[in-house]
mmCIF file of C-alpha atoms in Angstrom:
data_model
loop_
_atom_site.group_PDB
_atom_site.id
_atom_site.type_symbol
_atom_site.label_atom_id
_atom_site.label_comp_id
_atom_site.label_asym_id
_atom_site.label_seq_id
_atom_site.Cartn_x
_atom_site.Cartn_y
_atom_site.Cartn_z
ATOM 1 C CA UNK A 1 34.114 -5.810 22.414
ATOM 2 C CA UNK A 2 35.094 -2.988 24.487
ATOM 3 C CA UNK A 3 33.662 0.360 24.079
ATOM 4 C CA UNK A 4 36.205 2.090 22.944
ATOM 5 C CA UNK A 5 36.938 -0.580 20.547
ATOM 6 C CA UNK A 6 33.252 -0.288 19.013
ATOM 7 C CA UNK A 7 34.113 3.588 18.346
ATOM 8 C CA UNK A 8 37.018 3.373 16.108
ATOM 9 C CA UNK A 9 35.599 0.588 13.975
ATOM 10 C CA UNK A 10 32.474 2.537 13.486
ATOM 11 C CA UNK A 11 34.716 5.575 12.780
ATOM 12 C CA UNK A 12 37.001 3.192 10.467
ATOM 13 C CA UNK A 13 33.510 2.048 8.471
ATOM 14 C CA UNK A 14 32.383 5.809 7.976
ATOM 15 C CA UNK A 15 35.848 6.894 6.778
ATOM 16 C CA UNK A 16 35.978 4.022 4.247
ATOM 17 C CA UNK A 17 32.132 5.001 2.985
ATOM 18 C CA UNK A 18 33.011 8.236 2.783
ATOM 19 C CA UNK A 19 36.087 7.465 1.098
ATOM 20 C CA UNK A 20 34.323 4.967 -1.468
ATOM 21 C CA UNK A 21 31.795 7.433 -2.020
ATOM 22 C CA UNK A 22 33.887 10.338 -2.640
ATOM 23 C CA UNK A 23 36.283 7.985 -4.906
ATOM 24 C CA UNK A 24 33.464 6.994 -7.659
ATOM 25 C CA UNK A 25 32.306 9.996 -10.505
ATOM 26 C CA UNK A 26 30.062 9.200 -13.618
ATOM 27 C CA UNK A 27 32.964 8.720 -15.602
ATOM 28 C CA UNK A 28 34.453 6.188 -14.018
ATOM 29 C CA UNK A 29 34.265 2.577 -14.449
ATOM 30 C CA UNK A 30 30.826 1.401 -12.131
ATOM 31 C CA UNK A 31 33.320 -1.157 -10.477
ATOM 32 C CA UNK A 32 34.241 0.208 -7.573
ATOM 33 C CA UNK A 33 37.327 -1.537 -5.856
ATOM 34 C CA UNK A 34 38.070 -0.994 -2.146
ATOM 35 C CA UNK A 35 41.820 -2.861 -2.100
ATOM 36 C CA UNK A 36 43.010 0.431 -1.391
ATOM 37 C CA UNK A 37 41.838 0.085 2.180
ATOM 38 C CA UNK A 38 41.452 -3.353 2.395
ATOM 39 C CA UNK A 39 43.134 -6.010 0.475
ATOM 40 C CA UNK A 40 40.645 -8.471 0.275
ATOM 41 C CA UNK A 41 37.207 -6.836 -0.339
ATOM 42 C CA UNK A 42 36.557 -5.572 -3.905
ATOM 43 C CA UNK A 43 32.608 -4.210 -4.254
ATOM 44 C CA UNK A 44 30.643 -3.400 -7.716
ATOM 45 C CA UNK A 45 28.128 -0.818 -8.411
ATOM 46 C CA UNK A 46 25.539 -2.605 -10.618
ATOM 47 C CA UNK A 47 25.353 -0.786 -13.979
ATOM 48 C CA UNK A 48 21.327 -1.226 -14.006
ATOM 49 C CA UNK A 49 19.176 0.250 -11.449
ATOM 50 C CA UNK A 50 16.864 -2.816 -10.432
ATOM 51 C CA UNK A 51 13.886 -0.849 -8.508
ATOM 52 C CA UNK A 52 13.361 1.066 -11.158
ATOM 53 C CA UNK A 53 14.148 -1.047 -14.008
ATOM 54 C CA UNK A 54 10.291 -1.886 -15.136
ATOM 55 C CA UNK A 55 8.794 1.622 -15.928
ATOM 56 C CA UNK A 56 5.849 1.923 -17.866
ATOM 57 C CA UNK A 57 4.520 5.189 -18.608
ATOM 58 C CA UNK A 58 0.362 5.181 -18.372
ATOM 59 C CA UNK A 59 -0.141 8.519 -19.540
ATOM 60 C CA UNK A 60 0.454 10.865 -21.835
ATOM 61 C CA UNK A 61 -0.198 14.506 -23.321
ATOM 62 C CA UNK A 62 -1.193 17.514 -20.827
ATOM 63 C CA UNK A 63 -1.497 17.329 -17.019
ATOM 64 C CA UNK A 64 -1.904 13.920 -15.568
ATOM 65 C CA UNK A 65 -1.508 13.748 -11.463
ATOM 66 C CA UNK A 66 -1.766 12.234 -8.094
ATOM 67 C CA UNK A 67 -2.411 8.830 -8.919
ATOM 68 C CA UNK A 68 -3.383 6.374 -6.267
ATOM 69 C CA UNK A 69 -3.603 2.559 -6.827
ATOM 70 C CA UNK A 70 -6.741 0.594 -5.720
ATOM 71 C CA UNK A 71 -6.510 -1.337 -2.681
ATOM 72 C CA UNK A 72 -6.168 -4.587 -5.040
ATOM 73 C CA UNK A 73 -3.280 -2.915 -7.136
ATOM 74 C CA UNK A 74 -5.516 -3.097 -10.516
ATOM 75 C CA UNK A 75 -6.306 0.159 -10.997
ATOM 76 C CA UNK A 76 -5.496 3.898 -10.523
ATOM 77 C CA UNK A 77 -7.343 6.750 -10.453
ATOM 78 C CA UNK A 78 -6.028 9.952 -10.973
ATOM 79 C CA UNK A 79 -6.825 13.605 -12.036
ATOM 80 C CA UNK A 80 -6.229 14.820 -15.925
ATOM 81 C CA UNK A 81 -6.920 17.993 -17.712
ATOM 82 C CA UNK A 82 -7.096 15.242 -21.069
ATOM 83 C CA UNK A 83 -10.587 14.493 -22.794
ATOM 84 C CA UNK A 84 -9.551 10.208 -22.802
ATOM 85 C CA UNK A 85 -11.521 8.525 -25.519
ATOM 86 C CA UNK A 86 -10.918 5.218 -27.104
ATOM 87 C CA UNK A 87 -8.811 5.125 -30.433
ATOM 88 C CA UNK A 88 -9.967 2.550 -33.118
ATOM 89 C CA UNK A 89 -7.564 -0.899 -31.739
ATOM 90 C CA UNK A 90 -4.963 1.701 -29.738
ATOM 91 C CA UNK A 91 -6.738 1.753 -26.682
ATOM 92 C CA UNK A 92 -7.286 5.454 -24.907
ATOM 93 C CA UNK A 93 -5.826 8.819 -26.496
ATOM 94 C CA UNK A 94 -6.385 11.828 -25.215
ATOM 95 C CA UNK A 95 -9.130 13.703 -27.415
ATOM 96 C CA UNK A 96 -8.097 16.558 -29.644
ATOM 97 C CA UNK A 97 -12.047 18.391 -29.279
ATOM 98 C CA UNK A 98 -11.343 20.140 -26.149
ATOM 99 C CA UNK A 99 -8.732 22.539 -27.656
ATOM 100 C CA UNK A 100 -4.610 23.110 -27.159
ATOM 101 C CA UNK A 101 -5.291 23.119 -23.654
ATOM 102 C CA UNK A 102 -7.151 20.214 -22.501
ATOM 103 C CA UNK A 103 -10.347 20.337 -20.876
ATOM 104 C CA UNK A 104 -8.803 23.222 -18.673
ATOM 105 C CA UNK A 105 -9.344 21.795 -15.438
ATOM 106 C CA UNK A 106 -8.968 18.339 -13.467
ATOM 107 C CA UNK A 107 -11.318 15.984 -14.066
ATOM 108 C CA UNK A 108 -11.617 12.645 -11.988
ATOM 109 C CA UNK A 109 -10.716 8.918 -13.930
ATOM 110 C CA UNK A 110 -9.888 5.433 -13.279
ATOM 111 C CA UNK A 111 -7.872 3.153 -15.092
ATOM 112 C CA UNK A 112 -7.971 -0.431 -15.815
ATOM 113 C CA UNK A 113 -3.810 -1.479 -15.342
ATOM 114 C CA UNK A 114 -4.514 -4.597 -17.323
ATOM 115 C CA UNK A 115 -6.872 -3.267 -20.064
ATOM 116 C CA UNK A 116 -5.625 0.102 -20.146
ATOM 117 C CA UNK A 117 -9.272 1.301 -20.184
ATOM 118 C CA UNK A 118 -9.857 5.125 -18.786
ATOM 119 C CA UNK A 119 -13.258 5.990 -17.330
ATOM 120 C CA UNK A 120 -14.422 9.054 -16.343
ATOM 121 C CA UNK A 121 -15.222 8.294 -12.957
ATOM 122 C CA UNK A 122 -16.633 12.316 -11.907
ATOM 123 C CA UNK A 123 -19.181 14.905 -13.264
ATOM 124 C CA UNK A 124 -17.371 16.604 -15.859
ATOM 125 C CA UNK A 125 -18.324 19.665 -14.899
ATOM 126 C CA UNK A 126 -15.939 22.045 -12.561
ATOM 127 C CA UNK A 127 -12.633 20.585 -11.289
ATOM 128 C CA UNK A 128 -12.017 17.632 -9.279
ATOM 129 C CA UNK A 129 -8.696 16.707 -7.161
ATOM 130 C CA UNK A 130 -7.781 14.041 -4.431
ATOM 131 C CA UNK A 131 -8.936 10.700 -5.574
ATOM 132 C CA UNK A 132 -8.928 7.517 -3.068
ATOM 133 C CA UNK A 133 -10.461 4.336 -3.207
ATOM 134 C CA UNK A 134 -12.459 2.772 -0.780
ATOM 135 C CA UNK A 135 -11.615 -0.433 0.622
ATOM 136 C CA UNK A 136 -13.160 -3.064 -1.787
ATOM 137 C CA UNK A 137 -12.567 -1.013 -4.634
ATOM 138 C CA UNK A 138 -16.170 -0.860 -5.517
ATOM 139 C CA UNK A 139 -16.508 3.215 -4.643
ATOM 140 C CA UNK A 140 -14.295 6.116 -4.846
ATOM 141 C CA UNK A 141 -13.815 9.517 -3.150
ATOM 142 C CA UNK A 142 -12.484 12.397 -4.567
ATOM 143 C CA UNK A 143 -13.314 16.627 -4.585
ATOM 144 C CA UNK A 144 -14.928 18.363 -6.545
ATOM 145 C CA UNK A 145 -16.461 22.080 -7.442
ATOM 146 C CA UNK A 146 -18.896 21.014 -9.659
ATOM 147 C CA UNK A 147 -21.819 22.004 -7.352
ATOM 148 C CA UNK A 148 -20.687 25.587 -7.771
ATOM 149 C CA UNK A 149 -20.815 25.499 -11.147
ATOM 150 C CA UNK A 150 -19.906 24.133 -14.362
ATOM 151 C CA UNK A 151 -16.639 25.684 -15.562
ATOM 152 C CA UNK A 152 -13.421 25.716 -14.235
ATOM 153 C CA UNK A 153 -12.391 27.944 -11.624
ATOM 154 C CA UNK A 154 -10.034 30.797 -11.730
ATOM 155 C CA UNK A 155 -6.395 30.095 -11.479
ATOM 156 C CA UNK A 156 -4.441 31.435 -8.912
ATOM 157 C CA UNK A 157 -2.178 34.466 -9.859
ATOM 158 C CA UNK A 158 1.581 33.484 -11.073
ATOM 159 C CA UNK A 159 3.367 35.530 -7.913
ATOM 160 C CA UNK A 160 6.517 34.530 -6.715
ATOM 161 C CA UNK A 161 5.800 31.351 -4.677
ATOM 162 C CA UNK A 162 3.724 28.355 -5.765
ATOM 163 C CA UNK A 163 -0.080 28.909 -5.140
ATOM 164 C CA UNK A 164 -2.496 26.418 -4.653
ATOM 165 C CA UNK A 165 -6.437 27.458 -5.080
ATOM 166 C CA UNK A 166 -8.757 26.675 -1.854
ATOM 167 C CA UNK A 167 -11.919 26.908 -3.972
ATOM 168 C CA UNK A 168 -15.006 25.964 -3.155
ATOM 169 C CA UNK A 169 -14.849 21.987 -2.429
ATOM 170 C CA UNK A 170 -16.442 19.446 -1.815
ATOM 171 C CA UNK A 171 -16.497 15.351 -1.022
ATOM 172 C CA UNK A 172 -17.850 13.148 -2.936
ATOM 173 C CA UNK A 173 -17.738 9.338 -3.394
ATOM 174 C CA UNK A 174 -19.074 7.664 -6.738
ATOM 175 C CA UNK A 175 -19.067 4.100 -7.586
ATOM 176 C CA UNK A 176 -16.972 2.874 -10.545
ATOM 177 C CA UNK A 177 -18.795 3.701 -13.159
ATOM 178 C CA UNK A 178 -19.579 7.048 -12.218
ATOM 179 C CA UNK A 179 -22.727 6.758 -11.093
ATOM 180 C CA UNK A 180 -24.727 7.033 -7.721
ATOM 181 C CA UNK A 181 -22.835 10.197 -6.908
ATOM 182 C CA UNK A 182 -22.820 10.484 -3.124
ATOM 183 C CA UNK A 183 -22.332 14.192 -1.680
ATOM 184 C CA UNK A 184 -20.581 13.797 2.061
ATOM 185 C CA UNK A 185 -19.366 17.391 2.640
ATOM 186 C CA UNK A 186 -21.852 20.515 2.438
ATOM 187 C CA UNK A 187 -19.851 23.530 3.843
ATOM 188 C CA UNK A 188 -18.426 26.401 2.239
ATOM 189 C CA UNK A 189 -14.879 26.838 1.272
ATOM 190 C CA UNK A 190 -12.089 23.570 0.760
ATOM 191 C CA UNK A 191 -13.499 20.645 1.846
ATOM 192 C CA UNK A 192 -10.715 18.405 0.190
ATOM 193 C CA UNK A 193 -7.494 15.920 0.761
ATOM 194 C CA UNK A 194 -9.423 13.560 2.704
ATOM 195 C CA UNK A 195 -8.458 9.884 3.790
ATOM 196 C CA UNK A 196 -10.357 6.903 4.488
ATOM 197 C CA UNK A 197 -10.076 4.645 7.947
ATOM 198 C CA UNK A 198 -9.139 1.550 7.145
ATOM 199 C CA UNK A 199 -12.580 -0.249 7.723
ATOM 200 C CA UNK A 200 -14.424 2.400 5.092
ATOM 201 C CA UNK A 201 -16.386 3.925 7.207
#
């Protein structure tokens, strides 16, 4: 096909996406019909959006955030500001004892997809963000400013633009179950938002 050809069927396509596009509004039937340009292609929206059509929501109440799946898709671990304990039969709810607020600050958990079970994977003490798992989902590695001390630290003041804190961080990587805590970073200041290499080390 000759150049110049090429050009005004690519210009042809645009104009009729642009003019399909600019034809449909919410209120109008989802059946889009393109006869007007072409009389013998018809296309239709579908009235349910298929990559999103299976949501489940895993969690609820306060501040819940950067979730990761493990490398095996079976779990997630993410930060909350909720105190999860078990309910009697309704799996985890978020606990009522730490006041309106929540716990205040991020702490570090894992969740079982399948079970719905939520551990607390870090100290409990300070704030935690940044959560990864290792390759083999038997460790993961998140921040932390529990070494600093035990309460939460101050929030950034509310000034005009978004703020993020760059308190005192640092690594750590924990096995499941929260135990043998491993300290990897020992400098002053935000030692956060790492990634792993692919082999783990």
């Amino acid at each position: 096909m000759p150049s110049k050809v090429k050009v005004e069927v690519k210009a042809k396509v645009r104009l009729l996406f642009m003019m399909l596009i600019t034809s449909w509004n919410e209120e109008s039937d989802l059946t889009v019909h393109a006869s007007r340009f072409t009389p013998h292609v018809s296309y239709a929206a579908e009235p349910v959006e298929r990559h999103l059509a299976n949501i489940r929501q895993l969690t609820f109440g306060r501040q819940n955030a950067e979730a990761y799946f493990s490398f095996d898709g079976a779990k997630l671990i993410f930060q909350s500001t909720n105190d999860w304990i078990t309910g009697a039969g309704e799996g985890p709810v978020p606990s009522r004892s730490a006041g309106k607020t929540g716990l205040g600050c991020y702490q570090m958990y894992v969740m079982d997809l399948d079970s719905g079970t939520i551990r607390l994977i870090s100290t409990g003490a300070g704030t935690t963000t940044c959560g990864y798992f290792f390759p083999g989902d038997r460790r993961v590695l998140y921040s932390s400013t529990h070494l600093v001390g035990p309460n939460c630290p101050p929030k950034p003041k509310k000034e005009g633009r978004y703020r993020w804190a760059l308190d005192d961080y640092d690594i750590f990587s924990v096995k499941l179950d929260g135990q043998q805590v491993q300290r990897l970073t020992a400098t002053p200041g935000y030692d956060a938002e790492a990634t792993i290499s692919p082999d783990g080390k």
